[in-house]
């Protein structure tokens, strides 16, 4: 006589349990994806708590190239900008990049955008191993000017002030700098931003227009 559904349940059998580890592997992969997404969403919140801000952006106008994986330092005595946005993101290196290490070729970064920016005494340096490639500009009366400025950063510091800041926006709804981030990602934006004694570690920078008065490029024993 065939067993009833009740009798089958009372036997403690679990026909839903898979016979192989494929489902468990899938759950592991989904878990890793959720953790990475959570990390991306948490980055700007950490930056807000630390009070460290600067220009970066990734989206319609953002970084569209494979990064080298070599970080570079940027400093300025003062940055002033109109139209500021910021949210979390991931940058990707080229396949089999020698700089990937154990990162899988990805770098978790804070992405931001400034529609129009000026910078005093800009310095940028990259450590090439034993020497630094050093770029300076805007040290005279003329300031460095940029439009649609985008940078992807892992470290930012300075004394920042904002006008009409909004914190906690969905990144896909940002409208101050013309860049939108991924839907569901934490973000912030402001009408204006000022940062004194700016210092940041970047992996990428782009700009629609970048004017560098008094540009000097050279090798140096020290960086910025």
GROMACS .gro file of C-alpha atoms in nm:
model
  224
    1UNK     CA    1   0.000   0.000   0.000
    2UNK     CA    2   0.141   0.347  -0.096
    3UNK     CA    3   0.245   0.572   0.190
    4UNK     CA    4   0.033   0.878   0.259
    5UNK     CA    5   0.189   1.231   0.258
    6UNK     CA    6   0.153   1.239   0.639
    7UNK     CA    7   0.337   0.910   0.677
    8UNK     CA    8   0.616   1.031   0.452
    9UNK     CA    9   0.660   1.347   0.657
   10UNK     CA   10   0.666   1.148   0.984
   11UNK     CA   11   0.954   0.935   0.849
   12UNK     CA   12   1.172   1.245   0.859
   13UNK     CA   13   1.273   1.218   0.494
   14UNK     CA   14   1.363   1.543   0.319
   15UNK     CA   15   1.311   1.503  -0.054
   16UNK     CA   16   1.393   1.874  -0.101
   17UNK     CA   17   1.753   1.819   0.010
   18UNK     CA   18   1.987   1.812  -0.298
   19UNK     CA   19   2.195   1.501  -0.352
   20UNK     CA   20   2.506   1.698  -0.459
   21UNK     CA   21   2.691   2.003  -0.334
   22UNK     CA   22   2.582   2.221  -0.631
   23UNK     CA   23   2.313   2.406  -0.434
   24UNK     CA   24   2.551   2.471  -0.147
   25UNK     CA   25   2.808   2.606  -0.394
   26UNK     CA   26   2.543   2.836  -0.538
   27UNK     CA   27   2.452   2.962  -0.193
   28UNK     CA   28   2.819   3.036  -0.124
   29UNK     CA   29   2.847   3.235  -0.445
   30UNK     CA   30   2.530   3.430  -0.370
   31UNK     CA   31   2.659   3.496  -0.021
   32UNK     CA   32   2.984   3.640  -0.154
   33UNK     CA   33   2.793   3.863  -0.397
   34UNK     CA   34   2.572   3.992  -0.113
   35UNK     CA   35   2.876   4.062   0.106
   36UNK     CA   36   3.050   4.255  -0.172
   37UNK     CA   37   2.736   4.457  -0.245
   38UNK     CA   38   2.699   4.534   0.125
   39UNK     CA   39   3.061   4.650   0.136
   40UNK     CA   40   3.005   4.884  -0.159
   41UNK     CA   41   2.696   5.033   0.006
   42UNK     CA   42   2.878   5.085   0.335
   43UNK     CA   43   3.180   5.274   0.202
   44UNK     CA   44   3.024   5.623   0.175
   45UNK     CA   45   2.865   5.589   0.519
   46UNK     CA   46   3.210   5.523   0.665
   47UNK     CA   47   3.345   5.830   0.486
   48UNK     CA   48   3.067   6.047   0.626
   49UNK     CA   49   3.138   5.927   0.978
   50UNK     CA   50   3.506   6.010   0.935
   51UNK     CA   51   3.428   6.351   0.784
   52UNK     CA   52   3.666   6.294   0.491
   53UNK     CA   53   3.544   6.410   0.149
   54UNK     CA   54   3.674   6.484  -0.204
   55UNK     CA   55   3.586   6.460  -0.570
   56UNK     CA   56   3.507   6.130  -0.740
   57UNK     CA   57   3.250   5.990  -0.983
   58UNK     CA   58   3.156   5.671  -1.160
   59UNK     CA   59   2.846   5.632  -1.372
   60UNK     CA   60   2.739   5.788  -1.700
   61UNK     CA   61   3.054   6.006  -1.701
   62UNK     CA   62   3.271   5.784  -1.486
   63UNK     CA   63   3.571   5.560  -1.535
   64UNK     CA   64   3.524   5.329  -1.834
   65UNK     CA   65   3.876   5.181  -1.852
   66UNK     CA   66   4.068   4.905  -1.678
   67UNK     CA   67   4.277   5.057  -1.399
   68UNK     CA   68   4.649   4.979  -1.366
   69UNK     CA   69   4.608   4.883  -1.001
   70UNK     CA   70   4.884   5.128  -0.899
   71UNK     CA   71   4.753   5.390  -0.652
   72UNK     CA   72   4.860   5.754  -0.680
   73UNK     CA   73   4.854   6.040  -0.430
   74UNK     CA   74   4.682   6.375  -0.491
   75UNK     CA   75   4.709   6.679  -0.265
   76UNK     CA   76   4.589   7.039  -0.283
   77UNK     CA   77   4.592   7.325  -0.036
   78UNK     CA   78   4.228   7.393  -0.122
   79UNK     CA   79   3.954   7.252  -0.344
   80UNK     CA   80   3.630   7.438  -0.421
   81UNK     CA   81   3.352   7.281  -0.622
   82UNK     CA   82   2.991   7.318  -0.728
   83UNK     CA   83   2.771   7.014  -0.784
   84UNK     CA   84   2.909   6.739  -0.560
   85UNK     CA   85   2.809   6.369  -0.547
   86UNK     CA   86   2.955   6.060  -0.381
   87UNK     CA   87   2.881   5.687  -0.364
   88UNK     CA   88   3.055   5.347  -0.344
   89UNK     CA   89   3.184   5.142  -0.634
   90UNK     CA   90   3.430   4.884  -0.767
   91UNK     CA   91   3.715   4.941  -1.013
   92UNK     CA   92   3.854   4.656  -1.225
   93UNK     CA   93   4.206   4.585  -1.346
   94UNK     CA   94   4.295   4.428  -1.678
   95UNK     CA   95   4.280   4.048  -1.691
   96UNK     CA   96   4.587   3.884  -1.534
   97UNK     CA   97   4.719   4.220  -1.410
   98UNK     CA   98   5.046   4.178  -1.214
   99UNK     CA   99   4.909   4.425  -0.960
  100UNK     CA  100   4.598   4.218  -0.878
  101UNK     CA  101   4.756   4.032  -0.585
  102UNK     CA  102   4.481   3.856  -0.389
  103UNK     CA  103   4.214   4.115  -0.479
  104UNK     CA  104   4.079   3.928  -0.779
  105UNK     CA  105   4.161   4.236  -0.986
  106UNK     CA  106   3.903   4.455  -0.812
  107UNK     CA  107   3.943   4.758  -0.586
  108UNK     CA  108   3.666   4.882  -0.356
  109UNK     CA  109   3.660   5.260  -0.392
  110UNK     CA  110   3.463   5.571  -0.303
  111UNK     CA  111   3.337   5.734  -0.622
  112UNK     CA  112   3.242   6.102  -0.634
  113UNK     CA  113   3.175   6.375  -0.889
  114UNK     CA  114   3.222   6.751  -0.899
  115UNK     CA  115   3.060   6.940  -1.184
  116UNK     CA  116   3.302   7.236  -1.165
  117UNK     CA  117   3.613   7.248  -0.946
  118UNK     CA  118   3.916   7.467  -0.877
  119UNK     CA  119   4.228   7.350  -0.690
  120UNK     CA  120   4.521   7.542  -0.540
  121UNK     CA  121   4.875   7.397  -0.545
  122UNK     CA  122   4.781   7.062  -0.699
  123UNK     CA  123   5.033   6.780  -0.656
  124UNK     CA  124   5.007   6.426  -0.795
  125UNK     CA  125   5.263   6.149  -0.749
  126UNK     CA  126   5.290   5.777  -0.818
  127UNK     CA  127   5.551   5.552  -0.661
  128UNK     CA  128   5.733   5.362  -0.937
  129UNK     CA  129   5.954   5.171  -0.697
  130UNK     CA  130   6.261   5.369  -0.594
  131UNK     CA  131   6.146   5.692  -0.761
  132UNK     CA  132   5.828   5.895  -0.794
  133UNK     CA  133   5.666   6.047  -1.102
  134UNK     CA  134   5.565   6.392  -0.974
  135UNK     CA  135   5.322   6.639  -1.132
  136UNK     CA  136   5.251   6.988  -0.993
  137UNK     CA  137   5.030   7.272  -1.119
  138UNK     CA  138   4.836   7.574  -1.001
  139UNK     CA  139   5.110   7.705  -0.773
  140UNK     CA  140   5.085   8.064  -0.900
  141UNK     CA  141   4.798   8.308  -0.921
  142UNK     CA  142   4.605   8.084  -1.166
  143UNK     CA  143   4.425   7.784  -1.017
  144UNK     CA  144   4.377   7.438  -1.164
  145UNK     CA  145   4.029   7.415  -1.318
  146UNK     CA  146   3.825   7.105  -1.400
  147UNK     CA  147   3.477   7.027  -1.527
  148UNK     CA  148   3.302   6.693  -1.480
  149UNK     CA  149   3.590   6.590  -1.253
  150UNK     CA  150   3.588   6.223  -1.152
  151UNK     CA  151   3.823   6.031  -0.923
  152UNK     CA  152   3.804   5.688  -0.757
  153UNK     CA  153   3.962   5.689  -0.411
  154UNK     CA  154   4.044   5.452  -0.127
  155UNK     CA  155   4.163   5.715   0.123
  156UNK     CA  156   4.056   6.078   0.165
  157UNK     CA  157   4.132   6.345   0.422
  158UNK     CA  158   4.098   6.719   0.472
  159UNK     CA  159   3.882   6.985   0.636
  160UNK     CA  160   3.553   6.983   0.447
  161UNK     CA  161   3.242   7.201   0.440
  162UNK     CA  162   2.925   7.162   0.232
  163UNK     CA  163   2.620   7.370   0.142
  164UNK     CA  164   2.277   7.201   0.123
  165UNK     CA  165   2.411   6.849   0.171
  166UNK     CA  166   2.180   6.548   0.136
  167UNK     CA  167   2.294   6.221   0.296
  168UNK     CA  168   2.133   5.883   0.236
  169UNK     CA  169   2.010   5.927  -0.121
  170UNK     CA  170   1.969   5.632  -0.355
  171UNK     CA  171   2.270   5.668  -0.585
  172UNK     CA  172   2.051   5.628  -0.894
  173UNK     CA  173   1.862   5.951  -0.808
  174UNK     CA  174   2.160   6.189  -0.778
  175UNK     CA  175   2.127   6.513  -0.979
  176UNK     CA  176   2.387   6.765  -0.854
  177UNK     CA  177   2.674   6.669  -1.087
  178UNK     CA  178   2.496   6.487  -1.369
  179UNK     CA  179   2.615   6.139  -1.263
  180UNK     CA  180   2.400   5.852  -1.133
  181UNK     CA  181   2.526   5.548  -0.943
  182UNK     CA  182   2.381   5.198  -0.901
  183UNK     CA  183   2.026   5.166  -0.774
  184UNK     CA  184   2.002   5.076  -0.406
  185UNK     CA  185   2.348   5.212  -0.317
  186UNK     CA  186   2.391   5.467  -0.037
  187UNK     CA  187   2.506   5.810  -0.156
  188UNK     CA  188   2.522   6.180  -0.076
  189UNK     CA  189   2.529   6.509  -0.266
  190UNK     CA  190   2.563   6.882  -0.204
  191UNK     CA  191   2.534   7.211  -0.391
  192UNK     CA  192   2.893   7.310  -0.307
  193UNK     CA  193   3.200   7.158  -0.142
  194UNK     CA  194   3.517   7.314   0.001
  195UNK     CA  195   3.811   7.105   0.125
  196UNK     CA  196   4.124   7.254   0.280
  197UNK     CA  197   4.447   7.052   0.303
  198UNK     CA  198   4.314   6.786   0.070
  199UNK     CA  199   4.493   6.452   0.050
  200UNK     CA  200   4.366   6.139  -0.123
  201UNK     CA  201   4.480   5.803  -0.259
  202UNK     CA  202   4.330   5.744  -0.603
  203UNK     CA  203   4.313   5.466  -0.860
  204UNK     CA  204   4.156   5.667  -1.142
  205UNK     CA  205   4.077   6.025  -1.245
  206UNK     CA  206   3.889   6.166  -1.544
  207UNK     CA  207   3.765   6.513  -1.640
  208UNK     CA  208   3.575   6.667  -1.927
  209UNK     CA  209   3.815   6.964  -1.919
  210UNK     CA  210   4.134   6.983  -1.706
  211UNK     CA  211   4.335   7.309  -1.710
  212UNK     CA  212   4.677   7.286  -1.540
  213UNK     CA  213   4.853   7.626  -1.532
  214UNK     CA  214   5.223   7.605  -1.453
  215UNK     CA  215   5.233   7.229  -1.516
  216UNK     CA  216   5.559   7.055  -1.419
  217UNK     CA  217   5.628   6.683  -1.463
  218UNK     CA  218   5.945   6.528  -1.325
  219UNK     CA  219   6.095   6.237  -1.133
  220UNK     CA  220   6.158   6.287  -0.762
  221UNK     CA  221   6.292   6.099  -0.461
  222UNK     CA  222   5.980   6.202  -0.268
  223UNK     CA  223   5.610   6.209  -0.351
  224UNK     CA  224   5.336   6.456  -0.260
   0.00000   0.00000   0.00000
